[in-house]
Amino acid sequence: MNVNRRHLLTGTVGAAAVALTASACASEDGDSGSGGGKKVGIAMPTKTSERWIFDGDNLKASFEEQGYEVTLQYANDVAADQVSQIETMIGQGVNVLVIAAIDNKSLNGVLAQAKESDITVIAYDRLILDTPDVDYYTSFDNTKVGTLQGTYLVEKLGLDAGEAGPFNIELFAGALTDNNTKYFFNGAMEVLQPYIDGGQLVVLSGQTDLEQVATENWDGAVAQDRMETILTSFYTGGQQVQAVLAPYDGISRGIIAALDGQGYTTMPPVTGQDAEVDSVKYIIDGKQAMTVYKDTRALADVTVDMVVAVIDGKEPEINDDSTYDNGDHVVPAHLLEPVSVDVTNYQAELIDSGYIDEADLA
Ligand code: GAL
């Protein structure tokens, strides 16, 4: 994937272009933007997932273009380490914190410290819960991510066109510590549940509750283990898994490894999210059916624009002020549109837009 360059984005990515503001476009030379030496702390969850590396790189590059001094930290999915990193950033005198939380409920204490120091706090992609001290939220339409995944499976199986089935499906969700997980899962289940109720889709494992299907730390190896257990416990009489709801590409590849290990030569449709290079290769090879592409370059742009507006004392651009109640208040949000990508449109969406270099797919 490519590091963000605003001037490239305006021509190629509609959502990003709409989100750009005049102030954000002002500076390309690294030191004359609105930042004026102000400090931003960026706390990202982990480097094990490709997307967060690009989110971090894109944010850092865009903030630096605006003249901000940037500290970027990853916490290897350990919530307590993320809290300490944020404490250190507060100690360094940051003016703004941009946080993609590992555990959405572990940050209340440290954010209270941030507020005492008058720091603007932006929840990046993952909402931070139960605290008054988060100012804004930038993300995608997370429910739509799930509905795109569910709809893809329904269409692939022909259920929308009257296929009766029954088809065997297994369900996977993300980490329970991530606020997005329930939005993704509920969005998908809005589409799938009527077919489960009608008997056209059958979950042989019987595991349909979010708590049963969640995956600790979004870890592909954890998902692989669970899929293996399901296959060896519930698919012993020659039954085949015919579809898998998977929330994120790392989990999808774990599931595919388990199916591979059990001798599946043709993969059932398995969904995904994040358009990771390894999964796009799987899509081209027919091993993974789809992914949900979220342009993290555009998310970085929206986030930087928001910070620039706040620092300049202007109103940031918000397009949702009702969906994301964090348990304390509805957090004003800027949400972008996710896109369903499979073998038919990956070229246009991912390569032609410059999100992935074609050479990386070889
Ligand atoms: C979610 C994010 C997804 C995916 C997942 C695992 O919070 O919205 O795009 O990256 O975490 O990292």
mmCIF file of C-alpha atoms and ligand atoms in Angstrom:
data_model
loop_
_atom_site.group_PDB
_atom_site.id
_atom_site.type_symbol
_atom_site.label_atom_id
_atom_site.label_comp_id
_atom_site.label_asym_id
_atom_site.label_seq_id
_atom_site.Cartn_x
_atom_site.Cartn_y
_atom_site.Cartn_z
ATOM 1 C CA MET A 1 0.000 0.000 0.000
ATOM 2 C CA ASN A 2 1.078 3.528 -0.600
ATOM 3 C CA VAL A 3 1.677 6.350 1.774
ATOM 4 C CA ASN A 4 -0.772 9.156 1.361
ATOM 5 C CA ARG A 5 -0.003 12.155 -0.795
ATOM 6 C CA ARG A 6 -2.892 14.553 -0.751
ATOM 7 C CA HIS A 7 -2.339 15.905 -4.233
ATOM 8 C CA LEU A 8 -2.662 12.386 -5.663
ATOM 9 C CA LEU A 9 -5.786 11.667 -3.710
ATOM 10 C CA THR A 10 -7.861 14.548 -4.957
ATOM 11 C CA GLY A 11 -8.011 13.097 -8.435
ATOM 12 C CA THR A 12 -8.495 9.459 -7.561
ATOM 13 C CA VAL A 13 -10.561 9.019 -4.450
ATOM 14 C CA GLY A 14 -13.984 10.604 -4.379
ATOM 15 C CA ALA A 15 -14.586 10.371 -0.645
ATOM 16 C CA ALA A 16 -11.197 11.813 0.130
ATOM 17 C CA ALA A 17 -11.671 14.637 -2.321
ATOM 18 C CA VAL A 18 -14.955 15.628 -0.737
ATOM 19 C CA ALA A 19 -13.369 15.562 2.695
ATOM 20 C CA LEU A 20 -10.512 17.839 1.831
ATOM 21 C CA THR A 21 -10.705 21.388 3.031
ATOM 22 C CA ALA A 22 -8.889 24.403 1.752
ATOM 23 C CA SER A 23 -6.798 24.656 4.884
ATOM 24 C CA ALA A 24 -5.730 21.027 4.578
ATOM 25 C CA CYS A 25 -4.535 21.567 1.035
ATOM 26 C CA ALA A 26 -2.569 24.622 1.948
ATOM 27 C CA SER A 27 0.756 23.063 2.706
ATOM 28 C CA GLU A 28 2.854 20.502 0.905
ATOM 29 C CA ASP A 29 6.254 21.700 1.985
ATOM 30 C CA GLY A 30 6.474 20.291 5.489
ATOM 31 C CA ASP A 31 6.764 23.355 7.655
ATOM 32 C CA SER A 32 4.334 26.091 6.694
ATOM 33 C CA GLY A 33 1.004 24.436 7.574
ATOM 34 C CA SER A 34 -1.296 25.356 10.415
ATOM 35 C CA GLY A 35 0.582 23.111 12.858
ATOM 36 C CA GLY A 36 3.290 25.655 13.530
ATOM 37 C CA GLY A 37 5.301 23.253 15.665
ATOM 38 C CA LYS A 38 2.293 21.985 17.622
ATOM 39 C CA LYS A 39 2.576 18.383 18.770
ATOM 40 C CA VAL A 40 0.403 15.400 17.906
ATOM 41 C CA GLY A 41 0.588 12.020 19.613
ATOM 42 C CA ILE A 42 -0.642 9.067 17.549
ATOM 43 C CA ALA A 43 -1.372 5.809 19.410
ATOM 44 C CA MET A 44 -1.924 2.838 17.100
ATOM 45 C CA PRO A 45 -2.797 -0.687 18.265
ATOM 46 C CA THR A 46 -0.410 -3.097 16.549
ATOM 47 C CA LYS A 47 1.987 -3.629 13.696
ATOM 48 C CA THR A 48 0.801 -7.200 13.158
ATOM 49 C CA SER A 49 -1.951 -5.907 10.908
ATOM 50 C CA GLU A 50 -0.788 -4.160 7.763
ATOM 51 C CA ARG A 51 -3.531 -1.556 7.841
ATOM 52 C CA TRP A 52 -2.424 0.067 11.104
ATOM 53 C CA ILE A 53 1.087 0.518 9.743
ATOM 54 C CA PHE A 54 -0.329 2.451 6.802
ATOM 55 C CA ASP A 55 -2.733 4.382 9.013
ATOM 56 C CA GLY A 56 0.200 5.425 11.206
ATOM 57 C CA ASP A 57 2.438 6.292 8.256
ATOM 58 C CA ASN A 58 -0.313 8.226 6.489
ATOM 59 C CA LEU A 59 -1.264 10.195 9.588
ATOM 60 C CA LYS A 60 2.352 11.010 10.386
ATOM 61 C CA ALA A 61 3.100 12.166 6.820
ATOM 62 C CA SER A 62 -0.059 14.293 6.625
ATOM 63 C CA PHE A 63 0.459 15.911 10.027
ATOM 64 C CA GLU A 64 4.085 16.666 9.203
ATOM 65 C CA GLU A 65 3.001 18.281 5.929
ATOM 66 C CA GLN A 66 0.887 20.581 8.072
ATOM 67 C CA GLY A 67 3.849 21.510 10.243
ATOM 68 C CA TYR A 68 3.042 19.319 13.254
ATOM 69 C CA GLU A 69 5.629 17.502 15.324
ATOM 70 C CA VAL A 70 4.517 13.858 15.509
ATOM 71 C CA THR A 71 5.059 11.035 18.001
ATOM 72 C CA LEU A 72 3.785 7.703 16.632
ATOM 73 C CA GLN A 73 3.588 4.639 18.883
ATOM 74 C CA TYR A 74 2.347 1.053 18.519
ATOM 75 C CA ALA A 75 1.499 -1.078 21.572
ATOM 76 C CA ASN A 76 1.536 -4.610 20.179
ATOM 77 C CA ASP A 77 -2.111 -5.127 21.171
ATOM 78 C CA VAL A 78 -1.322 -4.744 24.890
ATOM 79 C CA ALA A 79 -3.859 -2.283 26.321
ATOM 80 C CA ALA A 80 -1.769 -1.351 29.381
ATOM 81 C CA ASP A 81 1.203 -0.498 27.160
ATOM 82 C CA GLN A 82 -0.991 1.781 25.072
ATOM 83 C CA VAL A 83 -2.065 3.599 28.248
ATOM 84 C CA SER A 84 1.601 4.150 29.224
ATOM 85 C CA GLN A 85 2.462 5.370 25.743
ATOM 86 C CA ILE A 86 -0.354 7.912 25.914
ATOM 87 C CA GLU A 87 0.793 9.022 29.391
ATOM 88 C CA THR A 88 4.250 9.616 27.962
ATOM 89 C CA MET A 89 2.801 11.650 25.089
ATOM 90 C CA ILE A 90 0.856 13.793 27.560
ATOM 91 C CA GLY A 91 4.126 14.316 29.455
ATOM 92 C CA GLN A 92 5.761 15.422 26.207
ATOM 93 C CA GLY A 93 3.194 18.199 25.926
ATOM 94 C CA VAL A 94 1.166 17.055 22.908
ATOM 95 C CA ASN A 95 -1.704 19.324 21.880
ATOM 96 C CA VAL A 96 -3.694 16.569 20.186
ATOM 97 C CA LEU A 97 -4.046 12.809 20.664
ATOM 98 C CA VAL A 98 -5.212 10.519 17.858
ATOM 99 C CA ILE A 99 -5.967 7.097 19.308
ATOM 100 C CA ALA A 100 -6.991 3.774 17.762
ATOM 101 C CA ALA A 101 -7.794 2.014 21.024
ATOM 102 C CA ILE A 102 -6.769 -1.539 21.816
ATOM 103 C CA ASP A 103 -9.328 -1.784 24.608
ATOM 104 C CA ASN A 104 -12.160 0.699 24.265
ATOM 105 C CA LYS A 105 -12.716 0.836 28.042
ATOM 106 C CA SER A 106 -9.156 1.052 29.363
ATOM 107 C CA LEU A 107 -8.468 4.673 28.528
ATOM 108 C CA ASN A 108 -10.755 6.604 30.873
ATOM 109 C CA GLY A 109 -8.031 7.448 33.406
ATOM 110 C CA VAL A 110 -5.422 8.530 30.921
ATOM 111 C CA LEU A 111 -7.941 10.585 28.944
ATOM 112 C CA ALA A 112 -8.946 12.420 32.105
ATOM 113 C CA GLN A 113 -5.276 13.418 32.414
ATOM 114 C CA ALA A 114 -5.331 14.515 28.777
ATOM 115 C CA LYS A 115 -8.321 16.765 29.422
ATOM 116 C CA GLU A 116 -6.631 18.360 32.424
ATOM 117 C CA SER A 117 -3.887 19.366 29.999
ATOM 118 C CA ASP A 118 -6.445 20.656 27.467
ATOM 119 C CA ILE A 119 -5.537 18.100 24.845
ATOM 120 C CA THR A 120 -7.956 17.465 21.972
ATOM 121 C CA VAL A 121 -8.720 13.737 21.760
ATOM 122 C CA ILE A 122 -9.771 12.036 18.543
ATOM 123 C CA ALA A 123 -10.904 8.414 18.554
ATOM 124 C CA TYR A 124 -9.471 7.038 15.331
ATOM 125 C CA ASP A 125 -11.506 4.286 13.662
ATOM 126 C CA ARG A 126 -12.385 2.688 17.047
ATOM 127 C CA LEU A 127 -14.646 4.613 19.417
ATOM 128 C CA ILE A 128 -13.457 5.019 23.036
ATOM 129 C CA LEU A 129 -16.248 4.276 25.499
ATOM 130 C CA ASP A 130 -17.536 5.526 28.840
ATOM 131 C CA THR A 131 -15.554 8.738 29.007
ATOM 132 C CA PRO A 132 -16.484 12.403 28.616
ATOM 133 C CA ASP A 133 -12.961 13.066 27.373
ATOM 134 C CA VAL A 134 -13.179 12.049 23.725
ATOM 135 C CA ASP A 135 -13.952 14.980 21.446
ATOM 136 C CA TYR A 136 -14.379 13.536 17.955
ATOM 137 C CA TYR A 137 -14.520 10.236 16.104
ATOM 138 C CA THR A 138 -13.280 9.488 12.599
ATOM 139 C CA SER A 139 -14.127 6.136 11.042
ATOM 140 C CA PHE A 140 -16.146 4.377 8.386
ATOM 141 C CA ASP A 141 -19.797 3.383 8.363
ATOM 142 C CA ASN A 142 -19.141 0.309 10.489
ATOM 143 C CA THR A 143 -22.627 -1.157 10.224
ATOM 144 C CA LYS A 144 -22.330 -0.977 6.458
ATOM 145 C CA VAL A 145 -19.077 -2.973 6.602
ATOM 146 C CA GLY A 146 -21.124 -5.822 8.080
ATOM 147 C CA THR A 147 -24.039 -5.472 5.687
ATOM 148 C CA LEU A 148 -21.629 -5.551 2.727
ATOM 149 C CA GLN A 149 -20.173 -8.823 4.053
ATOM 150 C CA GLY A 150 -23.566 -10.398 4.751
ATOM 151 C CA THR A 151 -25.011 -9.257 1.432
ATOM 152 C CA TYR A 152 -22.044 -10.668 -0.450
ATOM 153 C CA LEU A 153 -22.628 -14.134 1.018
ATOM 154 C CA VAL A 154 -26.367 -14.031 0.371
ATOM 155 C CA GLU A 155 -25.783 -13.063 -3.266
ATOM 156 C CA LYS A 156 -22.960 -15.560 -3.757
ATOM 157 C CA LEU A 157 -25.176 -18.396 -2.534
ATOM 158 C CA GLY A 158 -28.070 -17.124 -4.671
ATOM 159 C CA LEU A 159 -30.361 -16.796 -1.650
ATOM 160 C CA ASP A 160 -31.543 -13.397 -2.837
ATOM 161 C CA ALA A 161 -32.489 -15.009 -6.144
ATOM 162 C CA GLY A 162 -34.583 -17.706 -4.493
ATOM 163 C CA GLU A 163 -32.055 -20.521 -3.885
ATOM 164 C CA ALA A 164 -33.556 -22.616 -1.100
ATOM 165 C CA GLY A 165 -30.383 -24.117 0.338
ATOM 166 C CA PRO A 166 -29.981 -25.119 3.052
ATOM 167 C CA PHE A 167 -26.365 -23.956 3.102
ATOM 168 C CA ASN A 168 -23.983 -24.453 6.020
ATOM 169 C CA ILE A 169 -22.475 -21.208 7.274
ATOM 170 C CA GLU A 170 -20.122 -20.462 10.179
ATOM 171 C CA LEU A 171 -19.823 -17.053 11.809
ATOM 172 C CA PHE A 172 -16.777 -15.156 13.080
ATOM 173 C CA ALA A 173 -16.518 -11.735 14.703
ATOM 174 C CA GLY A 174 -13.670 -9.510 15.925
ATOM 175 C CA ALA A 175 -12.370 -8.654 19.391
ATOM 176 C CA LEU A 176 -14.916 -7.838 22.087
ATOM 177 C CA THR A 177 -12.617 -5.057 23.325
ATOM 178 C CA ASP A 178 -13.157 -3.217 20.015
ATOM 179 C CA ASN A 179 -16.329 -1.153 19.753
ATOM 180 C CA ASN A 180 -16.480 -1.808 16.002
ATOM 181 C CA THR A 181 -16.964 -5.530 16.484
ATOM 182 C CA LYS A 182 -20.638 -5.369 17.361
ATOM 183 C CA TYR A 183 -21.378 -2.941 14.527
ATOM 184 C CA PHE A 184 -19.742 -5.237 11.974
ATOM 185 C CA PHE A 185 -21.450 -8.334 13.375
ATOM 186 C CA ASN A 186 -24.878 -6.773 13.801
ATOM 187 C CA GLY A 187 -24.687 -5.283 10.312
ATOM 188 C CA ALA A 188 -23.954 -8.705 8.834
ATOM 189 C CA MET A 189 -26.574 -10.458 10.939
ATOM 190 C CA GLU A 190 -29.269 -7.996 9.847
ATOM 191 C CA VAL A 191 -28.814 -9.556 6.421
ATOM 192 C CA LEU A 192 -28.116 -13.181 7.426
ATOM 193 C CA GLN A 193 -30.522 -13.702 10.344
ATOM 194 C CA PRO A 194 -33.722 -13.905 8.243
ATOM 195 C CA TYR A 195 -32.165 -16.732 6.197
ATOM 196 C CA ILE A 196 -31.033 -18.516 9.390
ATOM 197 C CA ASP A 197 -34.544 -18.126 10.797
ATOM 198 C CA GLY A 198 -35.996 -19.395 7.510
ATOM 199 C CA GLY A 199 -33.732 -22.463 7.465
ATOM 200 C CA GLN A 200 -31.921 -21.553 4.215
ATOM 201 C CA LEU A 201 -28.741 -20.960 6.221
ATOM 202 C CA VAL A 202 -27.701 -23.426 8.914
ATOM 203 C CA VAL A 203 -25.020 -22.832 11.537
ATOM 204 C CA LEU A 204 -24.047 -26.436 12.315
ATOM 205 C CA SER A 205 -21.847 -25.424 15.252
ATOM 206 C CA GLY A 206 -24.814 -23.631 16.786
ATOM 207 C CA GLN A 207 -22.453 -20.754 17.613
ATOM 208 C CA THR A 208 -24.359 -17.604 16.743
ATOM 209 C CA ASP A 209 -23.955 -15.271 19.736
ATOM 210 C CA LEU A 210 -21.393 -12.507 19.502
ATOM 211 C CA GLU A 211 -19.610 -13.787 22.638
ATOM 212 C CA GLN A 212 -19.280 -17.256 21.066
ATOM 213 C CA VAL A 213 -18.010 -16.098 17.699
ATOM 214 C CA ALA A 214 -15.687 -13.259 18.827
ATOM 215 C CA THR A 215 -11.934 -13.522 18.168
ATOM 216 C CA GLU A 216 -9.526 -12.340 20.849
ATOM 217 C CA ASN A 217 -7.222 -9.558 19.598
ATOM 218 C CA TRP A 218 -8.539 -10.070 16.045
ATOM 219 C CA ASP A 219 -5.928 -12.835 15.901
ATOM 220 C CA GLY A 220 -5.961 -15.046 12.793
ATOM 221 C CA ALA A 221 -4.380 -17.941 14.697
ATOM 222 C CA VAL A 222 -7.210 -17.850 17.251
ATOM 223 C CA ALA A 223 -9.748 -17.944 14.413
ATOM 224 C CA GLN A 224 -7.866 -20.790 12.741
ATOM 225 C CA ASP A 225 -8.039 -22.835 15.962
ATOM 226 C CA ARG A 226 -11.744 -22.176 16.364
ATOM 227 C CA MET A 227 -12.465 -23.121 12.742
ATOM 228 C CA GLU A 228 -10.451 -26.340 13.145
ATOM 229 C CA THR A 229 -12.413 -27.248 16.263
ATOM 230 C CA ILE A 230 -15.691 -26.536 14.488
ATOM 231 C CA LEU A 231 -14.701 -28.669 11.486
ATOM 232 C CA THR A 232 -13.556 -31.620 13.579
ATOM 233 C CA SER A 233 -16.518 -31.436 15.966
ATOM 234 C CA PHE A 234 -19.520 -30.590 13.791
ATOM 235 C CA TYR A 235 -18.608 -31.534 10.215
ATOM 236 C CA THR A 236 -17.802 -35.189 10.826
ATOM 237 C CA GLY A 237 -20.509 -36.750 8.671
ATOM 238 C CA GLY A 238 -19.396 -35.468 5.283
ATOM 239 C CA GLN A 239 -21.059 -32.065 5.609
ATOM 240 C CA GLN A 240 -19.286 -29.107 4.017
ATOM 241 C CA VAL A 241 -18.988 -25.517 5.161
ATOM 242 C CA GLN A 242 -20.551 -23.504 2.333
ATOM 243 C CA ALA A 243 -20.003 -19.939 3.545
ATOM 244 C CA VAL A 244 -18.062 -18.153 6.271
ATOM 245 C CA LEU A 245 -18.722 -14.703 7.700
ATOM 246 C CA ALA A 246 -15.299 -13.340 8.636
ATOM 247 C CA PRO A 247 -14.890 -9.723 9.793
ATOM 248 C CA TYR A 248 -11.279 -8.990 8.873
ATOM 249 C CA ASP A 249 -8.661 -10.288 6.428
ATOM 250 C CA GLY A 250 -6.263 -11.653 9.077
ATOM 251 C CA ILE A 251 -9.116 -13.739 10.479
ATOM 252 C CA SER A 252 -10.218 -14.764 6.969
ATOM 253 C CA ARG A 253 -6.763 -16.156 6.194
ATOM 254 C CA GLY A 254 -6.751 -18.110 9.475
ATOM 255 C CA ILE A 255 -10.116 -19.637 8.563
ATOM 256 C CA ILE A 256 -8.917 -20.449 5.050
ATOM 257 C CA ALA A 257 -5.821 -22.165 6.519
ATOM 258 C CA ALA A 258 -8.089 -24.324 8.686
ATOM 259 C CA LEU A 259 -10.288 -25.241 5.697
ATOM 260 C CA ASP A 260 -7.158 -25.984 3.662
ATOM 261 C CA GLY A 261 -5.889 -28.219 6.451
ATOM 262 C CA GLN A 262 -9.137 -30.173 6.393
ATOM 263 C CA GLY A 263 -8.807 -30.855 2.663
ATOM 264 C CA TYR A 264 -11.072 -28.205 1.134
ATOM 265 C CA THR A 265 -9.816 -27.836 -2.421
ATOM 266 C CA THR A 266 -12.498 -25.360 -3.424
ATOM 267 C CA MET A 267 -13.035 -22.673 -0.831
ATOM 268 C CA PRO A 268 -16.524 -21.656 0.255
ATOM 269 C CA PRO A 269 -17.054 -17.902 0.060
ATOM 270 C CA VAL A 270 -15.171 -16.301 2.977
ATOM 271 C CA THR A 271 -15.594 -12.561 3.576
ATOM 272 C CA GLY A 272 -12.981 -10.108 4.909
ATOM 273 C CA GLN A 273 -12.098 -6.486 5.574
ATOM 274 C CA ASP A 274 -9.157 -4.116 5.096
ATOM 275 C CA ALA A 275 -7.945 -5.073 1.595
ATOM 276 C CA GLU A 276 -4.673 -6.442 2.949
ATOM 277 C CA VAL A 277 -2.222 -7.394 0.217
ATOM 278 C CA ASP A 278 -2.150 -11.076 1.250
ATOM 279 C CA SER A 279 -5.921 -11.263 1.099
ATOM 280 C CA VAL A 280 -6.117 -9.490 -2.242
ATOM 281 C CA LYS A 281 -3.745 -12.171 -3.548
ATOM 282 C CA TYR A 282 -6.150 -14.784 -2.134
ATOM 283 C CA ILE A 283 -9.041 -13.043 -3.875
ATOM 284 C CA ILE A 284 -7.198 -13.196 -7.184
ATOM 285 C CA ASP A 285 -6.426 -16.900 -6.547
ATOM 286 C CA GLY A 286 -10.041 -17.663 -5.611
ATOM 287 C CA LYS A 287 -9.253 -18.568 -1.983
ATOM 288 C CA GLN A 288 -10.989 -15.593 -0.340
ATOM 289 C CA ALA A 289 -14.198 -14.284 -1.862
ATOM 290 C CA MET A 290 -14.170 -10.609 -0.914
ATOM 291 C CA THR A 291 -12.840 -7.928 1.351
ATOM 292 C CA VAL A 292 -14.252 -4.624 2.497
ATOM 293 C CA TYR A 293 -11.930 -1.868 1.364
ATOM 294 C CA LYS A 294 -11.643 1.154 3.619
ATOM 295 C CA ASP A 295 -9.350 3.792 2.189
ATOM 296 C CA THR A 296 -7.130 4.537 5.171
ATOM 297 C CA ARG A 297 -5.523 7.405 3.220
ATOM 298 C CA ALA A 298 -8.884 9.155 3.194
ATOM 299 C CA LEU A 299 -9.357 8.422 6.892
ATOM 300 C CA ALA A 300 -5.998 10.003 7.677
ATOM 301 C CA ASP A 301 -6.953 13.060 5.598
ATOM 302 C CA VAL A 302 -10.286 13.487 7.364
ATOM 303 C CA THR A 303 -8.563 13.173 10.728
ATOM 304 C CA VAL A 304 -5.845 15.681 9.918
ATOM 305 C CA ASP A 305 -8.442 18.120 8.532
ATOM 306 C CA MET A 306 -10.388 17.779 11.765
ATOM 307 C CA VAL A 307 -7.330 18.538 13.888
ATOM 308 C CA VAL A 308 -6.331 21.483 11.711
ATOM 309 C CA ALA A 309 -9.832 22.947 12.075
ATOM 310 C CA VAL A 310 -9.847 22.521 15.849
ATOM 311 C CA ILE A 311 -6.379 24.009 16.259
ATOM 312 C CA ASP A 312 -7.386 26.935 14.025
ATOM 313 C CA GLY A 313 -10.462 27.490 16.195
ATOM 314 C CA LYS A 314 -12.843 26.488 13.394
ATOM 315 C CA GLU A 315 -15.690 23.971 13.310
ATOM 316 C CA PRO A 316 -14.436 20.609 12.050
ATOM 317 C CA GLU A 317 -16.419 18.895 9.307
ATOM 318 C CA ILE A 318 -18.798 16.382 10.921
ATOM 319 C CA ASN A 319 -21.226 14.179 9.007
ATOM 320 C CA ASP A 320 -22.757 12.163 11.834
ATOM 321 C CA ASP A 321 -23.963 13.399 15.197
ATOM 322 C CA SER A 322 -26.313 10.606 16.209
ATOM 323 C CA THR A 323 -24.835 7.128 15.712
ATOM 324 C CA TYR A 324 -21.904 6.858 18.073
ATOM 325 C CA ASP A 325 -22.955 7.205 21.694
ATOM 326 C CA ASN A 326 -19.938 6.239 23.786
ATOM 327 C CA GLY A 327 -21.972 5.702 26.940
ATOM 328 C CA ASP A 328 -21.267 9.264 28.092
ATOM 329 C CA HIS A 329 -22.224 11.366 25.085
ATOM 330 C CA VAL A 330 -22.840 11.120 21.370
ATOM 331 C CA VAL A 331 -19.432 11.674 19.841
ATOM 332 C CA PRO A 332 -19.495 13.900 16.732
ATOM 333 C CA ALA A 333 -18.129 11.832 13.894
ATOM 334 C CA HIS A 334 -16.869 11.962 10.368
ATOM 335 C CA LEU A 335 -17.642 8.622 8.736
ATOM 336 C CA LEU A 336 -16.437 7.408 5.352
ATOM 337 C CA GLU A 337 -17.967 4.822 3.037
ATOM 338 C CA PRO A 338 -16.595 1.278 2.875
ATOM 339 C CA VAL A 339 -16.513 -0.532 -0.488
ATOM 340 C CA SER A 340 -17.101 -4.217 -1.246
ATOM 341 C CA VAL A 341 -14.216 -5.599 -3.319
ATOM 342 C CA ASP A 342 -13.880 -8.953 -5.034
ATOM 343 C CA VAL A 343 -12.153 -10.331 -8.110
ATOM 344 C CA THR A 344 -14.382 -8.268 -10.415
ATOM 345 C CA ASN A 345 -13.453 -4.819 -9.094
ATOM 346 C CA TYR A 346 -10.147 -5.052 -7.209
ATOM 347 C CA GLN A 347 -8.294 -3.600 -10.192
ATOM 348 C CA ALA A 348 -10.422 -0.462 -10.323
ATOM 349 C CA GLU A 349 -10.802 0.029 -6.570
ATOM 350 C CA LEU A 350 -7.376 -0.935 -5.286
ATOM 351 C CA ILE A 351 -4.851 -0.720 -8.109
ATOM 352 C CA ASP A 352 -6.185 2.123 -10.242
ATOM 353 C CA SER A 353 -6.807 4.202 -7.109
ATOM 354 C CA GLY A 354 -3.168 3.703 -6.117
ATOM 355 C CA TYR A 355 -4.047 2.007 -2.819
ATOM 356 C CA ILE A 356 -2.047 -1.110 -3.687
ATOM 357 C CA ASP A 357 0.883 -1.370 -6.086
ATOM 358 C CA GLU A 358 0.211 -4.029 -8.688
ATOM 359 C CA ALA A 359 3.801 -5.247 -8.232
ATOM 360 C CA ASP A 360 3.021 -6.148 -4.608
ATOM 361 C CA LEU A 361 0.419 -8.631 -5.797
ATOM 362 C CA ALA A 362 2.875 -10.633 -7.905
HETATM 363 C C1 GAL B 1 -11.101 -2.789 13.492
HETATM 364 C C2 GAL B 1 -10.985 -2.046 12.194
HETATM 365 C C3 GAL B 1 -10.889 -3.037 11.070
HETATM 366 C C4 GAL B 1 -9.773 -4.029 11.315
HETATM 367 C C5 GAL B 1 -9.792 -4.587 12.719
HETATM 368 C C6 GAL B 1 -8.584 -5.429 13.047
HETATM 369 O O1 GAL B 1 -11.237 -1.889 14.525
HETATM 370 O O2 GAL B 1 -12.089 -1.190 11.993
HETATM 371 O O3 GAL B 1 -10.695 -2.349 9.861
HETATM 372 O O4 GAL B 1 -8.536 -3.407 11.056
HETATM 373 O O5 GAL B 1 -9.930 -3.565 13.669
HETATM 374 O O6 GAL B 1 -7.419 -4.665 13.041
#
